[in-house]
Amino acid sequence: MRRINADYYQLDELLTDEHKLIRNAVREFVTTEIKPHIETYAQQHSEIPDLMRKLGAVGALGAYIPTQYGGAGLDQISYGLIMQELEAGDSAVRSAASVQSSLVMYPIFSFGSEAQKQKFLPRLATGELIGAFGLTEPNHGSDPAAMETRLKKEDDGYRLTGAKMWITNAPVCDVAIVWARDDAGKVRGVLVEKDTEGFTRIETGNKWSLRASRTGELVFDNVYIKKESILPAVDSMRGPLSCLNSARYGISWGAIGAAVDCYQTAVRYAIEREQFGKPIASFQLQQKKMAEMLTEITKAQLLSWRLGILKNEGRATPQQISMAKRNNVQMALQVAREARQMLGAMGIVGDYPLMRHMMNLESVITYEGTHDVHLLITGQDITGLSAF
Ligand code: TGC
Ligand code: FAD
């Protein structure tokens, strides 16, 4: 079992002691708090109790938000490592941390007023508040710029009308960042708190994927919005899309975590399971699967690590992020499928995490920009021509 460790190119040597400390703390949390129970929650289609507070306690929320606002003030590699370890437990856990950190804390920190930062960031960092990010609409997913949600000026405030769909944590959020067009056609970020009149949340059930995460709709029926609830520092699609850069980067790391969990499960099983009088690991076809999994995991690790360095230096482009998100999620899905086959019938039961990761990754390959949308982003970067 020499290669059960998936660090084939000794990337650990590129990490600082602080990185390893953070990585190990989150790994320990996932091993003790998530892995023993996640199968039950996923099977029951129910959330993990008190997850956001637990993530806050382990320092997994707002990793790169400055400490003055309750964040951890860490670098982008630390953020990536946190996402990797969380998704080794379950994509639902990484999703919760992604949305809270990259899609809610990041825009408040980047585009919010000082009062908005003071009011929300510290409580989002501890998990006392749960945030949601509303961009996708029933009629507009891949093309969010076509959004129909409207923010109309009225005397001293605004009125918000419209609906957002497929929103992670919608049914349980305390505050949602909602993207809407104003009278001038500008895209504005609006902070809507849960008890606001005319704001309703509807749960989306019957999911075969991300079953331990709550998803739903946010509906706004002429909701009164004070001007203090608008993010002042952004008024275009750059607002929501720059949040996605951060979340997509995190997903590129998270997918590695899920893939490594599948790879390690498959290697352990193949060494123990005997057929035709020999461990199945001794057969060339099984070795091919394991060798290819480890090769693809290693390539993905290198992509995300380099992207993290570029992000630390403020040089990562959205297009580079798209490439890593697309490649790594596809890689993880492929690893999960191969690993599941290697376990034969045992691969379909919940005693092993393979089907759960595989089904989760079907959402991950769709949200934060579909696999094909990211390919078109790369195509546009190569040619200068949009194929959307
Ligand atoms: P385009 O006309 O190219 O640009 C409009 C403005 O936005 C700027 N921009 C970006 N800024 C920052 N980061 C990016 N990645 C950016 N891409 C574009 C651009 O410079 C321009 O700025 P300005 O100031 O000149 O106005 O944009 P477009 O409308 O044609 O869109 C292009 C496209 C298709 C790539 C974009 O719409 C896209 O990425 N679509 C995919 C939609 C998507 O990813 N939705 C995700 C929803 S959130 C989610 O899924 C959360 S899952 C949560 C969980 O983990 O549980
Ligand atoms: P569509 O845009 O309708 O796409 C359908 C198919 O058409 C896809 O295969 C797509 O690749 C393809 N397609 C679209 N346009 C083109 C084109 N120009 N060329 C070629 N092919 C194209 N959104 C949020 O705002 N916040 C959230 O918190 C959130 N959480 C989510 C959680 C889950 C579990 C899921 C599944 C989704 C979540 N989403 C969220 C929504 C997600 O971002 C969208 O599902 C995604 O952007 C795709 O949009 P769509 O589902 O409407 O698909």
XYZ file of C-alpha atoms and ligand atoms in Angstrom:
497
model
C 0.000 0.000 0.000
C 2.877 2.351 -0.804
C 0.885 4.891 -2.767
C -2.207 5.312 -0.647
C -0.840 8.798 0.036
C -1.939 10.892 -2.922
C 0.905 13.425 -2.646
C 2.909 11.830 -5.460
C 4.967 14.910 -6.370
C 5.673 15.839 -2.741
C 3.664 19.035 -2.897
C 3.744 19.071 0.890
C 7.256 20.441 0.543
C 5.789 23.555 -1.070
C 3.555 24.223 1.934
C 4.564 26.315 4.943
C 4.214 25.024 8.491
C 1.161 27.272 8.834
C -0.428 25.724 5.736
C 0.128 22.221 7.130
C -1.243 23.216 10.525
C -4.439 24.565 8.954
C -4.769 21.610 6.592
C -4.303 19.122 9.427
C -6.792 20.900 11.705
C -9.508 20.809 9.029
C -8.627 17.194 8.149
C -9.032 16.262 11.806
C -12.398 18.048 11.943
C -13.616 16.212 8.844
C -12.360 12.860 10.126
C -14.046 13.163 13.514
C -17.095 15.362 12.881
C -18.123 14.727 9.273
C -17.039 11.340 7.972
C -18.648 9.213 10.725
C -22.094 10.817 10.183
C -22.276 12.141 6.638
C -23.740 9.008 5.093
C -26.736 9.174 7.428
C -27.432 12.839 6.698
C -27.041 12.340 2.952
C -29.340 9.302 2.967
C -31.907 11.200 5.042
C -31.619 14.240 2.762
C -31.050 16.410 5.819
C -28.526 19.063 6.734
C -25.604 18.447 9.092
C -26.709 19.899 12.450
C -25.035 23.187 13.369
C -22.608 22.831 10.443
C -21.944 26.536 9.936
C -21.024 27.133 13.579
C -18.751 24.093 13.508
C -17.055 25.415 10.361
C -16.638 28.767 12.077
C -15.090 27.131 15.135
C -12.491 25.307 13.047
C -11.601 28.533 11.177
C -13.015 27.394 7.834
C -15.079 30.543 7.139
C -13.585 33.669 5.605
C -10.045 32.291 5.504
C -8.639 35.219 3.528
C -10.849 37.957 5.035
C -8.779 40.209 7.339
C -8.850 39.456 11.052
C -10.312 42.906 11.856
C -13.571 41.633 10.348
C -13.438 38.226 12.007
C -11.707 36.411 9.137
C -8.500 34.432 9.486
C -6.294 36.726 7.359
C -4.763 33.743 5.583
C -3.451 33.360 2.031
C -5.105 31.695 -0.957
C -3.243 28.396 -0.570
C -4.664 28.110 2.956
C -8.147 28.788 1.613
C -7.632 26.111 -1.046
C -6.367 23.542 1.450
C -9.408 24.161 3.661
C -11.730 23.551 0.690
C -9.800 20.396 -0.258
C -10.141 18.885 3.187
C -13.823 19.805 3.544
C -14.776 18.226 0.230
C -12.951 15.026 1.156
C -15.762 14.787 3.713
C -18.602 15.813 1.406
C -19.201 18.442 -1.287
C -22.081 19.761 0.851
C -19.613 20.746 3.558
C -17.318 22.514 1.105
C -20.361 24.143 -0.511
C -21.432 25.621 2.821
C -17.961 27.070 3.391
C -17.616 28.233 -0.244
C -20.887 30.129 -0.254
C -20.311 31.689 3.148
C -16.680 32.683 2.416
C -16.495 33.460 -1.300
C -20.042 34.375 -2.201
C -21.215 36.216 0.905
C -18.239 37.419 2.974
C -16.116 38.276 -0.069
C -18.651 40.649 -1.710
C -19.468 42.328 1.600
C -15.746 42.793 2.229
C -14.984 43.933 -1.343
C -18.044 46.000 -2.186
C -19.752 46.714 1.144
C -19.817 49.864 3.285
C -17.902 49.942 6.555
C -21.232 49.610 8.412
C -22.188 46.534 6.351
C -18.782 44.944 7.015
C -19.043 45.563 10.769
C -22.622 44.330 10.908
C -22.249 41.087 8.981
C -18.662 39.849 8.582
C -17.781 38.898 12.177
C -21.028 36.961 12.632
C -20.670 35.244 9.252
C -17.116 34.228 10.219
C -18.294 32.441 13.356
C -21.243 30.827 11.595
C -23.720 32.641 13.834
C -25.264 33.939 10.597
C -25.789 31.807 7.498
C -25.452 33.549 4.153
C -26.791 32.777 0.679
C -25.931 34.114 -2.783
C -28.750 34.689 -5.247
C -27.661 35.043 -8.857
C -29.318 32.207 -10.801
C -32.980 32.662 -11.771
C -35.589 30.226 -13.076
C -35.068 31.524 -16.640
C -31.396 32.518 -16.453
C -28.611 30.189 -15.292
C -25.562 30.244 -17.561
C -26.471 33.754 -18.690
C -27.048 35.626 -15.423
C -26.631 39.014 -17.126
C -30.130 38.463 -18.526
C -31.570 38.504 -14.979
C -35.153 39.672 -14.527
C -34.997 40.561 -10.819
C -35.546 44.297 -10.493
C -34.651 46.981 -7.962
C -36.904 49.994 -8.423
C -36.169 53.341 -6.755
C -38.884 54.557 -4.420
C -38.713 57.749 -2.318
C -36.038 57.056 0.302
C -35.437 53.395 -0.637
C -36.080 50.685 -3.242
C -38.461 47.835 -4.056
C -37.084 44.412 -4.990
C -39.123 42.056 -7.190
C -38.164 38.730 -8.714
C -37.008 35.218 -7.891
C -33.739 33.335 -7.555
C -33.536 29.574 -7.952
C -31.140 26.750 -7.032
C -29.717 28.745 -4.145
C -27.515 26.914 -1.644
C -28.729 27.430 1.935
C -31.782 29.398 0.742
C -34.131 27.667 3.214
C -31.882 28.364 6.204
C -30.165 31.644 5.379
C -30.189 34.642 7.709
C -29.038 37.012 4.994
C -28.967 36.727 1.214
C -26.920 38.723 -1.267
C -29.236 39.170 -4.198
C -28.185 40.516 -7.579
C -30.741 42.691 -9.366
C -30.920 45.332 -12.087
C -31.848 48.872 -11.081
C -33.797 51.501 -13.059
C -30.626 52.439 -14.961
C -30.004 48.799 -15.906
C -27.031 48.522 -13.506
C -26.450 45.269 -11.607
C -26.622 45.896 -7.846
C -25.942 43.645 -4.869
C -28.687 43.805 -2.244
C -28.497 42.459 1.315
C -31.854 40.946 2.276
C -32.392 39.669 5.809
C -34.623 36.698 6.463
C -37.568 38.333 8.223
C -38.019 41.097 5.672
C -41.667 41.454 4.611
C -42.366 39.990 1.157
C -39.253 37.781 1.178
C -39.970 34.038 1.120
C -37.755 30.967 0.856
C -38.913 27.709 -0.711
C -36.989 24.456 -0.323
C -36.084 22.368 -3.386
C -36.487 18.695 -2.510
C -35.911 15.367 -4.236
C -32.259 15.944 -5.037
C -30.076 12.982 -5.896
C -27.011 15.152 -5.356
C -25.726 17.273 -2.448
C -28.329 15.658 -0.254
C -26.721 16.997 2.912
C -27.036 20.570 1.649
C -30.220 22.650 1.597
C -31.116 24.237 -1.725
C -34.048 26.461 -2.594
C -35.679 29.510 -4.088
C -35.616 33.099 -2.895
C -38.760 34.997 -3.849
C -39.110 38.787 -3.563
C -42.582 40.236 -3.752
C -42.171 44.020 -3.825
C -39.739 43.862 -0.898
C -38.842 47.230 0.630
C -35.062 47.746 0.630
C -33.337 50.539 2.548
C -30.522 52.233 0.651
C -28.127 51.084 3.415
C -28.775 47.501 2.240
C -27.251 48.036 -1.205
C -23.551 47.202 -1.680
C -22.201 50.645 -2.616
C -18.992 49.769 -4.462
C -20.190 47.781 -7.478
C -22.803 48.304 -10.166
C -22.069 45.782 -12.911
C -21.750 42.055 -13.593
C -18.174 42.408 -12.341
C -19.734 42.174 -8.840
C -21.232 38.696 -8.937
C -18.651 37.365 -11.410
C -15.709 38.310 -9.223
C -17.314 36.406 -6.325
C -17.464 33.418 -8.646
C -13.734 33.686 -9.327
C -13.060 33.112 -5.664
C -15.565 30.276 -5.278
C -14.459 28.524 -8.485
C -10.844 28.637 -7.339
C -11.898 26.994 -4.057
C -13.865 24.345 -5.945
C -10.761 23.448 -7.963
C -9.148 22.455 -4.646
C -12.296 20.905 -3.220
C -12.647 18.534 -6.155
C -9.167 17.207 -5.380
C -10.310 16.353 -1.859
C -13.253 14.325 -3.156
C -11.033 12.606 -5.740
C -8.396 11.663 -3.160
C -11.063 10.190 -0.871
C -12.298 8.043 -3.777
C -8.779 7.068 -4.883
C -7.718 6.007 -1.402
C -10.910 4.021 -0.895
C -10.349 2.186 -4.190
C -6.673 1.402 -3.546
C -7.392 0.022 -0.070
C -10.217 -2.128 -1.417
C -8.240 -3.417 -4.406
C -5.414 -4.605 -2.186
C -7.742 -6.423 0.210
C -10.281 -7.861 -2.225
C -9.302 -11.164 -3.804
C -10.681 -12.752 -6.989
C -9.190 -15.637 -8.955
C -7.016 -16.291 -5.892
C -5.247 -12.915 -6.039
C -5.837 -9.347 -4.868
C -7.687 -7.486 -7.623
C -4.929 -4.847 -7.282
C -2.606 -7.319 -8.999
C -4.576 -7.222 -12.270
C -3.327 -4.866 -14.969
C -6.757 -3.394 -15.681
C -7.157 -2.378 -12.030
C -3.619 -0.993 -11.923
C -4.373 1.094 -15.003
C -7.324 2.672 -13.209
C -5.272 3.450 -10.088
C -2.286 4.769 -12.061
C -4.527 7.039 -14.101
C -6.358 8.288 -11.030
C -3.119 9.209 -9.290
C -1.750 10.857 -12.446
C -4.874 12.988 -12.874
C -5.001 13.896 -9.170
C -1.356 14.967 -9.322
C -1.957 17.163 -12.390
C -4.962 18.750 -10.671
C -2.938 19.431 -7.520
C -0.299 21.217 -9.580
C -2.924 23.342 -11.356
C -4.560 24.464 -8.116
C -1.305 25.047 -6.288
C 0.073 27.238 -9.097
C -3.249 29.060 -9.367
C -3.085 29.745 -5.634
C 0.360 31.297 -6.004
C -0.899 33.477 -8.862
C -3.894 34.460 -6.730
C -1.647 35.350 -3.811
C 0.218 37.648 -6.187
C -3.026 39.089 -7.592
C -2.203 37.707 -11.039
C -4.713 34.852 -11.535
C -7.081 35.557 -14.421
C -10.744 34.454 -14.432
C -9.885 32.347 -17.469
C -7.131 30.484 -15.608
C -9.617 29.864 -12.796
C -12.162 28.477 -15.284
C -9.592 26.023 -16.616
C -8.800 24.692 -13.140
C -12.446 24.441 -12.050
C -13.390 22.617 -15.235
C -10.437 20.262 -15.296
C -10.445 19.355 -11.628
C -14.163 18.721 -11.266
C -14.221 16.554 -14.387
C -11.171 14.727 -13.043
C -12.860 14.108 -9.699
C -16.046 12.840 -11.338
C -14.014 10.460 -13.491
C -12.052 9.229 -10.466
C -15.282 8.684 -8.523
C -16.796 6.675 -11.392
C -13.687 4.508 -11.853
C -13.326 3.967 -8.112
C -16.945 2.938 -7.851
C -16.443 0.321 -10.551
C -13.372 -1.019 -8.781
C -15.498 -1.885 -5.758
C -17.962 -3.870 -7.847
C -21.310 -4.193 -6.076
C -19.813 -2.798 -2.875
C -19.317 0.442 -4.781
C -23.026 1.194 -4.781
C -23.637 1.013 -1.025
C -23.225 3.731 1.537
C -20.562 1.825 3.468
C -18.173 3.522 1.051
C -18.256 7.196 0.009
C -18.018 6.645 -3.759
C -21.610 6.977 -4.966
C -22.122 9.945 -2.640
C -19.081 11.780 -4.024
C -20.068 10.865 -7.570
C -23.599 12.165 -7.213
C -22.402 15.320 -5.434
C -19.937 16.033 -8.199
C -22.785 16.095 -10.730
C -23.874 19.335 -9.029
C -20.336 20.623 -8.732
C -19.776 20.161 -12.473
C -22.953 22.207 -13.066
C -22.829 25.012 -10.523
C -20.443 27.941 -10.513
C -20.525 27.745 -14.314
C -21.175 24.498 -16.148
C -18.403 22.348 -17.588
C -19.259 23.599 -21.079
C -19.448 27.268 -20.082
C -15.912 27.048 -18.697
C -14.733 25.499 -21.941
C -16.258 28.424 -23.837
C -14.462 30.845 -21.517
C -11.153 29.161 -22.426
C -12.112 29.152 -26.103
C -12.834 32.855 -25.952
C -9.501 33.485 -24.249
C -7.655 31.619 -26.999
C -9.478 33.149 -29.957
C -10.847 36.452 -28.737
C -14.195 35.261 -30.111
C -17.237 34.607 -27.920
C -19.090 31.366 -28.658
C -21.791 31.991 -26.042
P -19.109 39.860 -20.021
O -19.932 40.707 -20.918
O -17.936 39.082 -20.544
O -18.595 40.770 -18.796
C -19.488 41.603 -18.058
C -18.669 42.331 -17.005
O -18.180 41.374 -16.035
C -16.741 41.349 -16.096
N -16.367 39.946 -15.942
C -15.772 39.487 -14.856
N -15.353 40.118 -13.757
C -14.786 39.387 -12.803
N -14.649 38.055 -12.921
C -15.074 37.377 -13.998
N -14.957 36.051 -14.060
C -15.663 38.093 -15.039
N -16.201 37.768 -16.247
C -16.623 38.911 -16.776
C -16.371 41.950 -17.423
O -15.079 42.493 -17.389
C -17.424 43.012 -17.555
O -17.104 44.059 -16.653
P -17.560 45.586 -16.884
O -17.127 46.294 -15.660
O -16.838 46.007 -18.145
O -19.047 45.575 -17.097
O -20.027 38.861 -19.262
P -21.229 37.978 -19.775
O -22.485 38.511 -19.226
O -21.150 37.820 -21.274
O -20.935 36.613 -19.040
C -19.998 35.754 -19.420
C -20.154 34.363 -18.738
C -21.041 33.435 -19.537
C -18.744 33.815 -18.682
C -20.748 34.509 -17.308
O -22.048 34.934 -17.355
C -20.686 33.216 -16.537
O -19.677 32.918 -15.929
N -21.812 32.403 -16.538
C -21.915 31.241 -15.682
C -22.900 31.535 -14.560
C -22.459 31.018 -13.252
O -21.324 30.600 -13.048
N -23.343 31.062 -12.274
C -22.996 30.653 -10.941
C -24.083 31.025 -9.964
S -23.570 30.925 -8.275
C -23.424 29.274 -7.970
O -23.534 28.423 -8.788
C -23.109 28.943 -6.565
S -22.939 27.262 -6.235
C -22.717 27.419 -4.607
C -22.178 26.226 -3.906
O -20.917 26.028 -3.906
O -23.007 25.542 -3.248
P -28.612 26.280 -18.203
O -27.916 27.581 -18.216
O -30.038 26.245 -18.617
O -27.783 25.259 -19.067
C -28.313 23.996 -19.499
C -27.273 23.345 -20.409
O -27.023 24.186 -21.540
C -25.917 23.161 -19.729
O -25.354 21.944 -20.136
C -25.085 24.316 -20.258
O -23.682 24.044 -20.287
C -25.643 24.441 -21.659
N -25.440 25.783 -22.212
C -25.919 26.964 -21.737
N -25.501 27.983 -22.524
C -24.736 27.442 -23.492
C -24.001 27.978 -24.589
N -23.941 29.291 -24.833
N -23.321 27.115 -25.382
C -23.328 25.785 -25.136
N -24.004 25.221 -24.123
C -24.700 26.037 -23.300
N -26.842 29.554 -8.210
C -26.723 30.651 -7.410
O -26.868 31.787 -7.864
N -26.452 30.510 -6.085
C -26.286 29.306 -5.482
O -26.029 29.229 -4.281
C -26.418 28.133 -6.293
N -26.337 26.908 -5.729
C -26.576 25.796 -6.496
C -26.654 24.557 -5.871
C -26.956 23.417 -6.616
C -27.059 22.091 -5.937
C -27.131 23.529 -8.029
C -27.393 22.306 -8.845
C -27.069 24.754 -8.639
C -26.814 25.906 -7.887
N -26.831 27.183 -8.462
C -26.695 28.307 -7.682
C -27.209 27.344 -9.863
C -26.084 27.053 -10.863
O -25.116 28.058 -10.865
C -26.712 26.880 -12.242
O -27.422 25.660 -12.212
C -25.698 26.884 -13.362
O -25.102 28.157 -13.505
C -26.312 26.449 -14.705
O -27.500 27.111 -14.946
P -28.832 26.264 -15.349
O -28.982 25.159 -14.384
O -29.922 27.233 -15.499
O -28.462 25.614 -16.733
